[in-house]
Amino acid sequence: MNSRSTTRPLVEGAFLAALAALLALVGIYLPLLSGLVDLIWTIPLIVLVVRQDLRLGILSLLVSGLLILMFSDPLRAIFLLLQFGAVGLFYGVAFKRRLMPGLALLVGVAIAIVSMAAVMWIGFLMTGLSWTDIQQQIQANVNPTIEFYRRLGLLQVYANQGISEEMLRQMTVQMVNLLLRLLPGMLITGAAMAAVVNYFAAYAVLKRVRIPVAKVASFREWQLPWYLTWGVILGFAAWLGGDYLKATWLVTIGQNILVIYAPFLLVFGLSVVTYYYQTSRIPKLAKYGLLIVAVLYLRVTVMMLIFLGLFDPLFDYRKLRRQS
């Protein structure tokens, strides 16, 4: 009896490790699915940690890494393990201990950002590239882009609109430089969003297999924790202070902070709108009309949602704190 109880976790660990490795390899060999698979390949390991313990989860992660290493290139295997392994193991512990979803997500996002930084650092060491090299390679694409426009005949189209080739080149250079300044923020946002998607995918799987987990509030009740709004204030302060002091580096820091916050504020603003859309007594026809107007003026809608998500913790439009 003891032998069977000891063997069963090992068998389960081996099976889930193989499943995780298989999912990761699918993402490697099928590029069209890599974006999705990268977000979910650690779910078997999360389930294993919840059902068994962290030690078996770590062992299975190492086995998965060896299997990925055997059937793909070493660099890809290392990046997968570093980028998503630690997040998956933490989520397993968080679900097992029924940690509050908000706290689990905050820690998971922090781990994902640190993991992404570690992956980039190791990548620079192994390839010999630097951040400056990447910037130069991106900037070197400006001339080929202009030449591509010329072959398509777009330069003549722009000329008819009063935009000369030199003006187009300057606009392209400015756009490239802006993207380069905001690239750190976009990378951090990507890592954070991956951690969030990974959490909810694992949550759905655990609910499906009927493993008890801490309940996540419905989407219409999501709200940004009030103390996180200080990050937005810091971002605006850095941007304005850098502009006043003519400190480009400070402006860049402020802009990157706001880039990181923007998609999350958009989601929280959409949560507020969803709440009132479902609870208001406005006729359905009028609701559909408002949706059409929102889509037609999408840029304005996005900005309104971002500000709505930002000020919701202050004004508590839905009175969520009073209900809790």
Short mmCIF file of C-alpha atoms in Angstrom, two decimals:
data_model
loop_
_atom_site.label_atom_id
_atom_site.label_comp_id
_atom_site.label_asym_id
_atom_site.label_seq_id
_atom_site.Cartn_x
_atom_site.Cartn_y
_atom_site.Cartn_z
CA MET A 1 0.00 0.00 0.00
CA ASN A 2 2.81 2.40 0.85
CA SER A 3 4.61 1.47 -2.36
CA ARG A 4 1.52 2.27 -4.41
CA SER A 5 0.98 5.61 -2.65
CA THR A 6 4.62 6.51 -3.26
CA THR A 7 4.66 5.45 -6.90
CA ARG A 8 1.43 7.17 -7.95
CA PRO A 9 2.70 10.78 -7.47
CA LEU A 10 5.87 9.93 -9.43
CA VAL A 11 3.85 8.46 -12.29
CA GLU A 12 1.55 11.47 -12.30
CA GLY A 13 4.56 13.79 -12.24
CA ALA A 14 6.19 12.00 -15.17
CA PHE A 15 2.97 12.09 -17.18
CA LEU A 16 2.33 15.81 -16.57
CA ALA A 17 5.99 16.66 -17.21
CA ALA A 18 5.76 14.88 -20.58
CA LEU A 19 2.50 16.70 -21.34
CA ALA A 20 4.07 20.07 -20.51
CA ALA A 21 7.08 19.29 -22.71
CA LEU A 22 4.79 18.19 -25.55
CA LEU A 23 2.84 21.45 -25.38
CA ALA A 24 6.07 23.47 -25.37
CA LEU A 25 7.40 21.54 -28.40
CA VAL A 26 4.12 22.15 -30.26
CA GLY A 27 4.72 25.87 -29.77
CA ILE A 28 8.29 25.55 -31.01
CA TYR A 29 7.54 23.54 -34.16
CA LEU A 30 4.24 25.26 -35.01
CA PRO A 31 5.06 29.01 -34.97
CA LEU A 32 1.43 29.97 -35.59
CA LEU A 33 0.52 28.42 -32.23
CA SER A 34 3.62 29.46 -30.30
CA GLY A 35 2.07 32.60 -28.82
CA LEU A 36 -0.84 30.64 -27.37
CA VAL A 37 1.10 27.53 -26.34
CA ASP A 38 3.77 29.57 -24.52
CA LEU A 39 1.01 30.83 -22.22
CA ILE A 40 -0.45 27.44 -21.33
CA TRP A 41 2.34 24.85 -21.46
CA THR A 42 3.01 25.16 -17.71
CA ILE A 43 -0.60 24.37 -16.76
CA PRO A 44 0.13 20.63 -16.27
CA LEU A 45 2.89 21.62 -13.82
CA ILE A 46 0.50 23.95 -11.99
CA VAL A 47 -2.02 21.11 -11.66
CA LEU A 48 0.75 18.84 -10.39
CA VAL A 49 1.82 21.29 -7.67
CA VAL A 50 -1.80 21.72 -6.57
CA ARG A 51 -2.46 17.96 -6.46
CA GLN A 52 0.92 16.95 -5.00
CA ASP A 53 3.58 19.41 -3.80
CA LEU A 54 6.15 21.98 -4.93
CA ARG A 55 9.11 19.59 -4.85
CA LEU A 56 7.49 17.26 -7.35
CA GLY A 57 6.57 20.27 -9.46
CA ILE A 58 10.19 21.46 -9.57
CA LEU A 59 11.36 17.96 -10.48
CA SER A 60 8.78 17.74 -13.27
CA LEU A 61 9.80 21.18 -14.56
CA LEU A 62 13.41 19.99 -14.82
CA VAL A 63 12.29 16.83 -16.63
CA SER A 64 10.21 18.95 -19.02
CA GLY A 65 13.25 21.14 -19.63
CA LEU A 66 15.39 18.11 -20.49
CA LEU A 67 12.75 16.79 -22.90
CA ILE A 68 12.46 20.21 -24.59
CA LEU A 69 16.25 20.39 -24.76
CA MET A 70 16.45 16.99 -26.44
CA PHE A 71 14.04 17.90 -29.24
CA SER A 72 14.82 21.60 -29.80
CA ASP A 73 17.67 24.09 -29.56
CA PRO A 74 19.17 24.75 -26.10
CA LEU A 75 18.56 28.50 -26.20
CA ARG A 76 14.83 28.05 -26.78
CA ALA A 77 14.58 25.49 -23.97
CA ILE A 78 16.38 27.74 -21.50
CA PHE A 79 14.22 30.71 -22.41
CA LEU A 80 10.99 28.72 -21.97
CA LEU A 81 12.03 27.43 -18.55
CA LEU A 82 13.19 30.81 -17.28
CA GLN A 83 10.33 32.85 -18.71
CA PHE A 84 7.39 30.68 -17.62
CA GLY A 85 8.69 28.01 -15.23
CA ALA A 86 8.94 30.13 -12.09
CA VAL A 87 5.54 31.73 -12.75
CA GLY A 88 3.92 28.32 -13.20
CA LEU A 89 5.40 26.94 -9.99
CA PHE A 90 4.30 29.99 -8.02
CA TYR A 91 0.76 29.78 -9.39
CA GLY A 92 0.68 26.14 -8.34
CA VAL A 93 1.55 27.13 -4.77
CA ALA A 94 -0.90 30.05 -4.89
CA PHE A 95 -3.79 27.85 -6.02
CA LYS A 96 -2.88 25.14 -3.51
CA ARG A 97 -2.92 27.61 -0.62
CA ARG A 98 -5.96 29.43 -2.05
CA LEU A 99 -4.15 32.73 -2.12
CA MET A 100 -6.34 35.74 -2.94
CA PRO A 101 -6.49 36.09 -6.75
CA GLY A 102 -5.44 39.76 -6.70
CA LEU A 103 -2.36 39.07 -4.59
CA ALA A 104 -1.48 35.98 -6.63
CA LEU A 105 -1.70 37.98 -9.86
CA LEU A 106 0.47 40.81 -8.50
CA VAL A 107 3.20 38.42 -7.40
CA GLY A 108 2.89 36.39 -10.60
CA VAL A 109 3.29 39.52 -12.72
CA ALA A 110 6.35 40.57 -10.68
CA ILE A 111 7.93 37.12 -11.15
CA ALA A 112 7.16 37.24 -14.90
CA ILE A 113 8.86 40.64 -15.25
CA VAL A 114 11.96 39.48 -13.35
CA SER A 115 12.03 36.28 -15.44
CA MET A 116 11.79 38.29 -18.66
CA ALA A 117 14.70 40.48 -17.55
CA ALA A 118 16.75 37.37 -16.74
CA VAL A 119 15.96 35.87 -20.16
CA MET A 120 17.09 39.06 -21.92
CA TRP A 121 20.28 39.26 -19.85
CA ILE A 122 21.18 35.63 -20.59
CA GLY A 123 20.29 36.16 -24.24
CA PHE A 124 22.66 39.11 -24.47
CA LEU A 125 25.42 37.07 -22.83
CA MET A 126 24.94 34.05 -25.07
CA THR A 127 24.57 35.94 -28.37
CA GLY A 128 27.04 38.73 -27.71
CA LEU A 129 24.44 41.35 -28.64
CA SER A 130 23.69 44.47 -26.62
CA TRP A 131 20.70 46.78 -26.32
CA THR A 132 22.56 49.30 -28.52
CA ASP A 133 22.99 46.64 -31.23
CA ILE A 134 19.26 45.96 -31.25
CA GLN A 135 18.50 49.68 -31.53
CA GLN A 136 20.93 50.06 -34.43
CA GLN A 137 19.43 47.07 -36.25
CA ILE A 138 15.93 48.52 -35.92
CA GLN A 139 17.06 51.96 -37.06
CA ALA A 140 18.83 50.40 -40.05
CA ASN A 141 15.41 49.33 -41.40
CA VAL A 142 14.34 52.92 -42.09
CA ASN A 143 15.96 53.17 -45.55
CA PRO A 144 14.70 49.73 -46.72
CA THR A 145 11.21 50.77 -45.59
CA ILE A 146 11.35 53.98 -47.65
CA GLU A 147 12.62 51.99 -50.64
CA PHE A 148 9.76 49.53 -50.18
CA TYR A 149 7.30 52.44 -50.25
CA ARG A 150 8.92 53.65 -53.47
CA ARG A 151 8.50 50.28 -55.20
CA LEU A 152 4.82 50.18 -54.20
CA GLY A 153 4.28 53.69 -55.53
CA LEU A 154 3.27 55.02 -52.12
CA LEU A 155 5.76 57.89 -52.26
CA GLN A 156 3.78 59.40 -55.12
CA VAL A 157 0.56 58.98 -53.15
CA TYR A 158 2.12 60.79 -50.18
CA ALA A 159 3.52 63.47 -52.52
CA ASN A 160 0.01 64.15 -53.82
CA GLN A 161 -0.98 64.75 -50.19
CA GLY A 162 1.85 67.25 -49.70
CA ILE A 163 4.19 64.85 -47.88
CA SER A 164 7.64 64.75 -49.48
CA GLU A 165 10.05 61.83 -49.26
CA GLU A 166 12.23 63.68 -46.75
CA MET A 167 9.22 64.48 -44.56
CA LEU A 168 8.16 60.83 -44.68
CA ARG A 169 11.68 59.75 -43.76
CA GLN A 170 11.72 62.11 -40.77
CA MET A 171 8.31 60.86 -39.59
CA THR A 172 9.48 57.25 -39.93
CA VAL A 173 12.66 58.00 -37.95
CA GLN A 174 10.63 59.73 -35.23
CA MET A 175 8.24 56.78 -35.04
CA VAL A 176 11.12 54.30 -34.82
CA ASN A 177 12.82 56.34 -32.09
CA LEU A 178 9.54 56.52 -30.15
CA LEU A 179 9.10 52.74 -30.38
CA LEU A 180 12.69 52.23 -29.22
CA ARG A 181 12.08 54.46 -26.19
CA LEU A 182 8.90 52.60 -25.33
CA LEU A 183 10.28 49.12 -26.07
CA PRO A 184 11.14 48.34 -22.40
CA GLY A 185 7.61 49.20 -21.35
CA MET A 186 6.12 47.09 -24.14
CA LEU A 187 8.29 44.11 -23.18
CA ILE A 188 7.27 44.42 -19.52
CA THR A 189 3.62 44.73 -20.55
CA GLY A 190 3.91 41.59 -22.66
CA ALA A 191 5.41 39.63 -19.76
CA ALA A 192 2.74 40.92 -17.37
CA MET A 193 -0.12 40.09 -19.74
CA ALA A 194 1.32 36.61 -20.29
CA ALA A 195 1.32 36.03 -16.51
CA VAL A 196 -2.31 37.18 -16.25
CA VAL A 197 -3.45 34.95 -19.12
CA ASN A 198 -1.52 32.02 -17.63
CA TYR A 199 -3.30 32.49 -14.29
CA PHE A 200 -6.81 32.55 -15.75
CA ALA A 201 -6.09 29.62 -18.09
CA ALA A 202 -4.88 27.57 -15.12
CA TYR A 203 -7.90 28.73 -13.08
CA ALA A 204 -10.25 27.52 -15.82
CA VAL A 205 -8.52 24.13 -16.03
CA LEU A 206 -8.53 23.63 -12.25
CA LYS A 207 -12.23 24.49 -12.10
CA ARG A 208 -12.85 22.09 -14.95
CA VAL A 209 -11.20 19.18 -13.13
CA ARG A 210 -13.06 20.19 -9.94
CA ILE A 211 -10.08 21.17 -7.84
CA PRO A 212 -11.13 23.73 -5.18
CA VAL A 213 -9.53 27.16 -5.75
CA ALA A 214 -10.05 30.68 -4.46
CA LYS A 215 -12.94 32.23 -6.36
CA VAL A 216 -12.19 34.99 -8.84
CA ALA A 217 -14.66 37.89 -8.84
CA SER A 218 -16.81 38.31 -11.94
CA PHE A 219 -15.34 40.62 -14.58
CA ARG A 220 -17.82 43.40 -13.89
CA GLU A 221 -16.50 43.67 -10.30
CA TRP A 222 -12.81 44.05 -11.13
CA GLN A 223 -11.17 47.14 -9.73
CA LEU A 224 -7.59 48.41 -9.67
CA PRO A 225 -6.23 48.46 -6.07
CA TRP A 226 -6.08 52.09 -5.00
CA TYR A 227 -2.40 51.94 -4.02
CA LEU A 228 -1.38 50.96 -7.55
CA THR A 229 -2.66 54.29 -8.89
CA TRP A 230 0.48 55.85 -7.39
CA GLY A 231 2.38 54.23 -10.24
CA VAL A 232 0.40 56.29 -12.75
CA ILE A 233 1.04 59.44 -10.72
CA LEU A 234 4.74 58.60 -10.66
CA GLY A 235 4.73 58.07 -14.43
CA PHE A 236 3.09 61.44 -15.12
CA ALA A 237 5.42 63.15 -12.62
CA ALA A 238 8.50 61.66 -14.29
CA TRP A 239 7.26 62.64 -17.75
CA LEU A 240 6.42 66.24 -16.79
CA GLY A 241 9.50 66.63 -14.57
CA GLY A 242 11.77 65.30 -17.29
CA ASP A 243 10.22 67.63 -19.84
CA TYR A 244 10.69 70.61 -17.50
CA LEU A 245 14.28 69.67 -16.63
CA LYS A 246 15.12 68.70 -20.24
CA ALA A 247 16.04 65.23 -18.95
CA THR A 248 15.24 62.80 -21.77
CA TRP A 249 15.93 59.73 -19.62
CA LEU A 250 13.35 60.85 -17.05
CA VAL A 251 10.75 61.45 -19.78
CA THR A 252 11.44 57.96 -21.14
CA ILE A 253 10.94 56.39 -17.71
CA GLY A 254 7.62 58.19 -17.24
CA GLN A 255 6.38 57.21 -20.70
CA ASN A 256 7.30 53.57 -20.17
CA ILE A 257 5.47 53.48 -16.82
CA LEU A 258 2.33 54.79 -18.51
CA VAL A 259 2.71 52.28 -21.37
CA ILE A 260 2.76 49.47 -18.79
CA TYR A 261 -0.36 50.76 -17.02
CA ALA A 262 -2.42 51.61 -20.12
CA PRO A 263 -3.70 48.12 -21.11
CA PHE A 264 -4.58 47.23 -17.52
CA LEU A 265 -6.43 50.51 -16.99
CA LEU A 266 -8.29 49.80 -20.22
CA VAL A 267 -9.42 46.43 -18.85
CA PHE A 268 -10.55 47.92 -15.53
CA GLY A 269 -12.41 50.69 -17.36
CA LEU A 270 -14.13 48.08 -19.50
CA SER A 271 -15.12 46.30 -16.29
CA VAL A 272 -16.91 49.45 -15.08
CA VAL A 273 -18.73 49.82 -18.39
CA THR A 274 -19.71 46.12 -18.34
CA TYR A 275 -21.19 46.55 -14.85
CA TYR A 276 -23.44 49.42 -15.90
CA TYR A 277 -24.25 47.80 -19.23
CA GLN A 278 -25.61 44.73 -17.42
CA THR A 279 -27.32 46.49 -14.52
CA SER A 280 -28.77 49.61 -16.14
CA ARG A 281 -32.39 49.74 -17.30
CA ILE A 282 -31.57 51.37 -20.61
CA PRO A 283 -33.47 49.71 -23.50
CA LYS A 284 -31.47 47.11 -25.40
CA LEU A 285 -31.81 49.04 -28.64
CA ALA A 286 -30.18 52.08 -27.02
CA LYS A 287 -27.38 49.88 -25.64
CA TYR A 288 -26.66 48.49 -29.09
CA GLY A 289 -26.58 52.05 -30.44
CA LEU A 290 -24.05 53.07 -27.79
CA LEU A 291 -21.89 50.06 -28.71
CA ILE A 292 -21.92 51.09 -32.37
CA VAL A 293 -20.93 54.66 -31.48
CA ALA A 294 -18.15 53.35 -29.22
CA VAL A 295 -16.74 51.25 -32.07
CA LEU A 296 -17.02 54.08 -34.60
CA TYR A 297 -15.08 56.43 -32.29
CA LEU A 298 -12.74 53.74 -31.00
CA ARG A 299 -9.82 56.06 -30.21
CA VAL A 300 -11.99 58.26 -28.00
CA THR A 301 -13.58 55.17 -26.43
CA VAL A 302 -10.18 53.70 -25.52
CA MET A 303 -9.05 56.94 -23.87
CA MET A 304 -12.31 57.20 -21.90
CA LEU A 305 -11.99 53.60 -20.71
CA ILE A 306 -8.39 54.18 -19.57
CA PHE A 307 -9.37 57.24 -17.54
CA LEU A 308 -12.43 55.43 -16.20
CA GLY A 309 -10.22 52.57 -14.99
CA LEU A 310 -7.78 55.04 -13.45
CA PHE A 311 -10.33 57.06 -11.45
CA ASP A 312 -12.56 54.16 -10.45
CA PRO A 313 -10.49 53.34 -7.30
CA LEU A 314 -10.86 56.98 -6.21
CA PHE A 315 -14.59 57.47 -6.84
CA ASP A 316 -15.68 53.82 -6.53
CA TYR A 317 -18.43 54.24 -9.13
CA ARG A 318 -19.95 50.82 -8.41
CA LYS A 319 -19.72 51.13 -4.59
CA LEU A 320 -17.75 47.86 -4.46
CA ARG A 321 -15.89 48.77 -1.28
CA ARG A 322 -19.16 49.56 0.49
CA GLN A 323 -20.60 46.18 -0.56
CA SER A 324 -17.50 44.32 0.64
#
